[in-house]
Amino acid sequence: MLVFRQLFDPQSSTYTYLLGDRASGAAVLIDPVFEQVRRDTALLGELGLRLVATLETHVHADHVTGAWLLRRRAGSKIMLSAASGAEGADRYLQQDDVVGFGGRRLLVRATPGHTNSCLTYVLDDHGMAFTGDCLMIRGSGRTDFQEGDPAAMYRSIHEQIFTLADECLLYPAHDYRGLTVTSVAEERRFNPRIGGQIGIGDFTGYMKNLRLAHPKMLDVAVPANLRCGQPESEETGADSLAEPGWAPLRYSFAGVWEIDPHGLEEHAGEVQVLDVREPEEFTGPLGHIGGALLIPLGELAERAGELSPEKPVVAVCRAGGRSAQATVILQQAGFKEIANLTGGMLRWRAEGHPVEGGSA
Ligand SMILES: N[C@@H](CCC(=O)N[C@@H](CS)C(=O)NCC(=O)O)C(=O)O
Ligand SMILES: [Fe+2]
């Protein structure tokens, strides 16, 4: 079975694609974004997948790739086009190369035109293809910077993408209207730049008159991506790797820092435990954690001042749901070091940690 997720970076309108082989747990990410590495790592962990490689569809001009940071964190191999001129990759790809992940494969097609390094990745069963900034949904990548070449793009689309089966689903690297997927048949017919009877001269004429503003990140992104996303200095590198140091925390795909019961017991002396249940639950059969401060969730926004801003806060409730929302409220109140107790009092008790009050 294939695990497939389409992820979005709102800053650059970039789609990152996660493809995983359920049987082996091996996964790849196509076009990861530097600022989304924490999110993507959380998702891989929650889905029980191991990142074996990151694949670039091209050297991006609008965002920095997460490839280098993911290799540091997950040990994934960095792969991109041999025509990229990028340094620091583990594998340089070209036409007809095959990238395996577990029992599945992606087939490489060179589709230059937006840049020289543009690749399209076709899934082994030809059911989906990842076209980067070559063919987009009712659009195409621009051809007015990097090594942009409208005639090359026209040939790439006709020879490498329109030759795929009609039903093959196409996933681009960007969409600026929120559209998510298209198919070969649709684009052949309805793409306003290259569909129907549009010839190479028509396409070139269209592309020379797009009149788009240059991406805001161009001058930062291209040099960084030619280093596969490695930050220029050690210092910014260390910053981007920094994780909260006050306890072993795990970031969830839901966007919450989580602490396990074991981690909380180890660090109990250094944190404030905030119980956000109702008073009758606090004194009820589940009991509570020794030293916990009780502020019911509904009162937290008004009473957050009762907590010390100096000490990390761990929020607790029955099952870990309301306390996750408590971390959001505390964040809005300006607290920086906050975590949610995973599984709440139920898991705390199930794992045999000490409880005050409550019934055995
Ligand atoms: N406004 C965007 C620029 C977006 C842009 O130029 N995107 C490129 C892909 S890197 C493109 O090919 N766009 C095609 C289009 O918008 O039609 C930004 O600042 O990042
Ligand atoms: Fe691009």
Coordinates of C-alpha atoms and ligand atoms in Angstrom, one line a residue:
M1 CA 0.0 0.0 0.0
L2 CA 1.2 3.5 -0.8
V3 CA 1.0 6.2 1.9
F4 CA 0.5 9.6 0.2
R5 CA 0.2 13.0 1.6
Q6 CA 0.1 16.5 0.0
L7 CA 1.5 19.1 2.4
F8 CA 1.4 22.9 1.9
D9 CA 3.7 25.7 2.8
P10 CA 1.5 28.9 2.9
Q11 CA 4.5 31.2 2.7
S12 CA 5.7 30.1 -0.7
S13 CA 2.6 28.2 -1.8
T14 CA 4.8 25.1 -2.2
Y15 CA 3.5 21.6 -2.1
T16 CA 5.6 18.9 -0.4
Y17 CA 4.7 15.3 -1.2
L18 CA 5.2 12.5 1.2
L19 CA 5.2 9.0 -0.4
G20 CA 5.6 6.0 1.8
D21 CA 5.7 2.2 1.3
R22 CA 3.5 0.9 4.1
A23 CA 5.0 -2.6 4.1
S24 CA 8.6 -1.6 4.7
G25 CA 8.0 1.9 6.3
A26 CA 10.4 3.6 3.8
A27 CA 9.3 7.0 2.6
V28 CA 10.5 9.9 0.5
L29 CA 9.6 13.6 0.5
I30 CA 9.5 15.6 -2.7
D31 CA 10.3 19.3 -2.3
P32 CA 10.5 19.6 1.5
V33 CA 10.5 23.2 2.7
F34 CA 13.1 24.3 5.3
E35 CA 10.7 26.0 7.7
Q36 CA 8.4 22.9 7.6
V37 CA 11.0 20.3 8.6
R38 CA 9.6 20.0 12.1
R39 CA 6.1 19.5 10.8
D40 CA 7.2 16.9 8.2
T41 CA 9.3 15.0 10.7
A42 CA 6.3 14.9 13.1
L43 CA 4.1 13.4 10.4
L44 CA 6.7 10.8 9.4
G45 CA 7.0 9.8 13.0
E46 CA 3.2 9.6 13.6
L47 CA 2.7 7.5 10.4
G48 CA 5.6 5.2 11.4
L49 CA 7.6 6.0 8.4
R50 CA 11.4 6.3 7.9
L51 CA 12.6 9.0 5.5
V52 CA 15.1 7.4 3.1
A53 CA 15.5 10.3 0.7
T54 CA 14.4 13.8 -0.2
L55 CA 13.9 14.6 -3.9
E56 CA 14.0 18.1 -5.4
T57 CA 12.0 18.8 -8.6
H58 CA 14.4 21.7 -9.2
V59 CA 16.6 24.3 -7.6
H60 CA 13.9 26.5 -6.2
A61 CA 13.8 30.3 -6.3
D62 CA 11.1 31.0 -3.8
H63 CA 11.9 28.9 -0.7
V64 CA 14.9 27.1 0.8
T65 CA 14.7 23.3 0.6
G66 CA 14.5 21.2 3.8
A67 CA 16.8 18.6 2.3
W68 CA 20.0 19.4 4.3
L69 CA 18.1 19.8 7.6
L70 CA 16.2 16.5 7.1
R71 CA 19.4 14.7 6.3
R72 CA 20.8 16.0 9.6
R73 CA 17.7 14.9 11.5
A74 CA 16.6 11.8 9.8
G75 CA 19.7 10.6 7.8
S76 CA 17.8 10.9 4.5
K77 CA 19.8 11.0 1.2
I78 CA 19.6 14.2 -0.8
M79 CA 18.8 13.7 -4.4
L80 CA 18.3 16.2 -7.2
S81 CA 19.2 16.7 -10.9
A82 CA 22.8 16.4 -12.0
A83 CA 22.1 19.5 -14.1
S84 CA 21.5 21.5 -11.0
G85 CA 25.1 22.4 -10.3
A86 CA 24.2 22.0 -6.6
E87 CA 26.9 20.8 -4.2
G88 CA 26.4 18.5 -1.2
A89 CA 23.9 16.0 -2.6
D90 CA 24.1 12.2 -2.1
R91 CA 22.8 11.3 -5.5
Y92 CA 22.6 13.3 -8.8
L93 CA 19.7 12.2 -11.0
Q94 CA 19.2 12.1 -14.7
Q95 CA 16.6 10.9 -17.3
D96 CA 15.4 7.3 -16.6
D97 CA 17.0 7.0 -13.2
V98 CA 15.0 5.0 -10.7
V99 CA 14.6 6.0 -7.0
G100 CA 13.4 3.2 -4.7
F101 CA 11.7 3.5 -1.4
G102 CA 11.0 0.1 0.1
G103 CA 9.1 -1.9 -2.6
R104 CA 8.1 1.2 -4.5
R105 CA 9.9 3.3 -7.1
L106 CA 9.8 6.7 -8.7
L107 CA 11.0 7.1 -12.3
V108 CA 13.0 10.2 -13.3
R109 CA 12.1 12.2 -16.3
A110 CA 14.1 15.4 -17.2
T111 CA 11.7 18.2 -17.9
P112 CA 13.8 21.4 -18.3
G113 CA 12.3 24.8 -19.2
H114 CA 11.6 26.5 -15.9
T115 CA 15.2 25.7 -14.9
N116 CA 17.8 23.3 -16.3
S117 CA 17.5 21.1 -13.3
C118 CA 13.7 20.4 -13.5
L119 CA 12.7 16.8 -13.1
T120 CA 9.3 15.1 -13.1
Y121 CA 9.0 12.0 -10.9
V122 CA 6.6 9.3 -12.1
L123 CA 5.3 6.7 -9.7
D124 CA 6.0 3.1 -10.7
D125 CA 2.4 2.3 -11.6
H126 CA 2.1 5.5 -13.7
G127 CA -0.9 6.6 -11.6
M128 CA 0.7 9.9 -10.5
A129 CA 3.5 12.2 -11.5
F130 CA 5.1 15.1 -9.7
T131 CA 5.8 17.8 -12.3
G132 CA 7.5 20.5 -10.1
D133 CA 7.4 23.9 -11.9
C134 CA 7.1 22.4 -15.4
L135 CA 3.4 21.7 -15.9
M136 CA 1.2 23.3 -13.3
I137 CA -2.6 23.1 -12.9
R138 CA -4.0 25.1 -15.9
G139 CA -0.6 26.8 -15.9
S140 CA 3.2 26.2 -16.1
G141 CA 6.3 27.4 -14.4
R142 CA 7.7 30.7 -15.6
T143 CA 10.6 30.8 -17.9
D144 CA 12.0 34.3 -17.3
F145 CA 14.8 33.6 -14.7
Q146 CA 17.4 31.0 -13.8
E147 CA 17.8 29.0 -17.1
G148 CA 14.2 29.6 -18.2
D149 CA 13.6 28.5 -21.8
P150 CA 10.0 28.4 -23.2
A151 CA 10.9 26.2 -26.1
A152 CA 12.5 23.6 -23.9
M153 CA 9.5 23.7 -21.6
Y154 CA 7.2 23.1 -24.5
R155 CA 9.2 20.0 -25.5
S156 CA 9.4 18.8 -21.9
I157 CA 5.6 19.0 -21.5
H158 CA 4.8 17.4 -24.8
E159 CA 7.4 14.7 -24.8
Q160 CA 7.7 13.8 -21.1
I161 CA 4.3 14.7 -19.5
F162 CA 1.6 14.6 -22.2
T163 CA 3.0 11.1 -23.2
L164 CA 1.8 9.7 -19.8
A165 CA -1.6 8.0 -19.7
D166 CA -4.7 10.2 -19.8
E167 CA -5.7 9.3 -16.2
C168 CA -2.3 9.9 -14.7
L169 CA -2.7 12.4 -11.9
L170 CA -0.4 15.4 -11.9
Y171 CA 0.8 17.1 -8.8
P172 CA 2.7 20.4 -9.2
A173 CA 5.2 22.0 -6.9
H174 CA 3.0 25.1 -6.5
D175 CA -0.4 26.4 -6.9
Y176 CA -1.4 30.0 -6.2
R177 CA -5.1 29.4 -6.2
G178 CA -5.3 26.4 -3.9
L179 CA -5.9 23.9 -6.6
T180 CA -4.4 20.5 -5.6
V181 CA -4.3 18.0 -8.5
T182 CA -5.0 17.6 -12.2
S183 CA -4.6 14.9 -14.8
V184 CA -2.9 14.5 -18.2
A185 CA -6.2 14.5 -20.1
E186 CA -7.4 17.7 -18.5
E187 CA -4.2 19.6 -19.1
R188 CA -3.9 18.4 -22.7
R189 CA -7.4 19.9 -23.3
F190 CA -7.8 22.8 -21.0
N191 CA -4.3 24.2 -20.1
P192 CA -4.6 27.8 -21.4
R193 CA -0.9 28.1 -22.2
I194 CA -0.2 24.8 -23.9
G195 CA -3.4 22.7 -24.2
G196 CA -5.4 22.0 -27.4
Q197 CA -3.9 23.1 -30.6
I198 CA -1.4 25.6 -29.0
G199 CA 1.9 25.3 -30.9
I200 CA 5.5 26.1 -29.7
G201 CA 5.3 29.7 -31.1
D202 CA 2.0 30.4 -29.3
F203 CA 3.4 29.0 -26.1
T204 CA 6.6 31.0 -26.3
G205 CA 4.6 34.2 -27.1
Y206 CA 2.5 33.5 -24.0
M207 CA 5.5 32.8 -21.7
K208 CA 7.4 35.9 -22.8
N209 CA 4.5 38.1 -21.7
L210 CA 3.7 36.7 -18.2
R211 CA 4.9 39.9 -16.5
L212 CA 5.3 38.4 -13.1
A213 CA 7.2 40.0 -10.2
H214 CA 10.3 38.1 -9.2
P215 CA 9.9 35.9 -6.1
K216 CA 10.7 37.8 -3.0
M217 CA 13.2 35.1 -1.8
L218 CA 15.1 34.7 -5.1
D219 CA 18.4 36.1 -3.9
V220 CA 18.4 34.0 -0.7
A221 CA 16.8 30.8 -2.0
V222 CA 18.9 30.1 -5.1
P223 CA 22.3 30.2 -3.4
A224 CA 21.0 28.2 -0.4
N225 CA 19.4 25.6 -2.6
L226 CA 22.7 25.3 -4.5
R227 CA 24.0 24.0 -1.1
C228 CA 21.0 21.7 -0.8
G229 CA 19.6 24.0 1.9
Q230 CA 22.7 24.0 4.2
P231 CA 22.7 27.4 6.1
E232 CA 25.5 29.7 5.2
S233 CA 26.9 29.9 8.8
E234 CA 27.2 27.4 11.6
E235 CA 25.3 29.7 13.8
T236 CA 22.1 29.9 11.7
G237 CA 22.5 26.1 11.2
A238 CA 22.6 25.6 15.0
D239 CA 19.5 27.8 15.4
S240 CA 17.5 25.8 12.9
L241 CA 18.4 22.6 14.7
A242 CA 17.6 23.9 18.2
E243 CA 15.0 21.9 20.1
P244 CA 13.5 22.8 23.5
G245 CA 16.2 21.7 26.0
W246 CA 14.3 21.7 29.3
A247 CA 12.9 18.1 28.9
P248 CA 12.7 15.5 26.2
L249 CA 9.8 16.8 24.1
R250 CA 8.2 15.6 20.9
Y251 CA 6.5 17.9 18.4
S252 CA 3.2 16.6 17.0
F253 CA 1.8 17.1 13.5
A254 CA -1.1 18.8 15.3
G255 CA 1.5 21.5 16.3
V256 CA 1.8 20.8 20.0
W257 CA 4.9 20.0 22.0
E258 CA 4.3 16.8 23.9
I259 CA 6.0 15.2 27.0
D260 CA 5.6 11.6 28.0
P261 CA 4.7 10.6 31.6
H262 CA 8.2 9.3 32.1
G263 CA 9.8 12.6 30.9
L264 CA 7.6 14.6 33.2
E265 CA 8.4 12.4 36.3
E266 CA 12.2 12.8 35.5
H267 CA 11.8 16.6 35.3
A268 CA 9.1 17.1 37.9
G269 CA 11.2 19.3 40.1
E270 CA 12.0 21.8 37.3
V271 CA 8.5 22.4 35.9
Q272 CA 5.1 23.7 37.0
V273 CA 2.3 21.1 36.5
L274 CA -0.9 22.8 35.4
D275 CA -4.1 20.7 35.7
V276 CA -6.8 22.2 33.5
R277 CA -9.7 19.8 34.5
E278 CA -12.7 20.8 36.5
P279 CA -12.4 20.9 40.3
E280 CA -14.5 17.7 40.8
E281 CA -12.2 15.8 38.4
F282 CA -9.1 17.1 40.2
T283 CA -10.4 15.6 43.5
G284 CA -12.2 12.7 41.7
P285 CA -11.2 9.0 41.2
L286 CA -8.3 9.7 38.8
G287 CA -6.6 11.9 41.4
H288 CA -3.9 14.4 40.3
I289 CA -0.2 14.9 40.1
G290 CA 1.5 16.0 43.3
G291 CA 2.0 19.8 43.4
A292 CA -0.2 20.4 40.4
L293 CA -1.9 23.8 40.2
L294 CA -5.6 23.6 39.3
I295 CA -6.9 26.2 36.7
P296 CA -9.9 24.8 34.7
L297 CA -9.4 25.3 31.0
G298 CA -12.3 27.9 30.8
E299 CA -10.5 30.1 33.3
L300 CA -7.0 29.8 32.0
A301 CA -6.9 32.8 29.7
E302 CA -7.8 35.1 32.6
R303 CA -5.7 33.3 35.3
A304 CA -2.5 32.6 33.3
G305 CA -0.8 35.2 35.5
E306 CA -0.9 32.7 38.4
L307 CA 1.8 30.7 36.7
S308 CA 5.5 31.8 36.9
P309 CA 6.9 32.9 33.5
E310 CA 10.3 31.6 34.7
K311 CA 9.5 27.9 34.8
P312 CA 8.4 25.6 32.1
V313 CA 4.7 24.6 32.2
V314 CA 3.3 21.1 31.6
A315 CA -0.4 21.0 31.0
V316 CA -2.4 18.0 32.2
C317 CA -6.0 16.9 31.8
R318 CA -7.9 13.6 31.7
A319 CA -6.8 12.3 28.3
G320 CA -4.5 15.0 26.9
G321 CA -7.0 16.9 24.8
R322 CA -8.1 19.9 26.8
S323 CA -4.5 20.3 28.0
A324 CA -3.3 20.5 24.3
Q325 CA -5.6 23.5 24.0
A326 CA -4.2 24.9 27.3
T327 CA -0.8 25.0 25.6
V328 CA -2.3 27.1 22.8
I329 CA -3.8 29.5 25.3
L330 CA -0.5 29.8 27.3
Q331 CA 1.3 30.4 24.1
Q332 CA -1.1 33.3 23.3
A333 CA -0.4 34.6 26.8
G334 CA 3.3 34.7 26.0
F335 CA 4.6 31.6 27.7
K336 CA 7.5 30.0 25.8
E337 CA 8.4 26.8 27.5
I338 CA 5.2 24.7 27.5
A339 CA 4.3 21.1 26.9
N340 CA 1.3 18.8 26.9
L341 CA 1.3 15.6 29.0
T342 CA 0.6 13.0 26.3
G343 CA -2.4 10.8 27.2
G344 CA -3.2 12.9 30.4
M345 CA -4.0 11.4 33.8
L346 CA -5.2 8.2 32.1
R347 CA -1.8 7.3 30.7
W348 CA 0.0 8.8 33.7
R349 CA -1.8 6.3 35.9
A350 CA -1.7 3.4 33.4
E351 CA 2.1 3.7 33.4
G352 CA 2.2 3.6 37.2
H353 CA 3.4 7.1 38.0
P354 CA 2.5 8.5 41.5
V355 CA -0.9 10.1 42.1
E356 CA -2.3 12.2 44.9
G357 CA -5.9 11.5 46.0
G358 CA -8.0 9.4 43.7
S359 CA -8.9 5.7 44.0
A360 CA -6.6 2.8 43.3
Ligands
LIG1 N1 5.1 35.7 -5.8 C1 5.9 34.5 -5.7 C2 6.5 34.2 -7.0 C3 5.9 33.0 -7.5 C4 6.7 32.5 -8.7 O1 7.3 33.2 -9.5 N2 6.6 31.2 -8.9 C5 7.3 30.5 -9.9 C6 7.7 29.1 -9.4 S1 9.2 29.3 -8.6 C7 6.4 30.2 -11.2 O2 6.8 29.6 -12.1 N3 5.2 30.8 -11.2 C8 4.4 30.5 -12.4 C9 3.1 31.3 -12.4 O3 2.8 32.0 -11.3 O4 2.4 31.3 -13.4 C10 7.0 34.7 -4.6 O5 7.3 35.8 -4.3 O6 7.5 33.7 -4.2
FE2 FE 10.3 27.1 -9.2

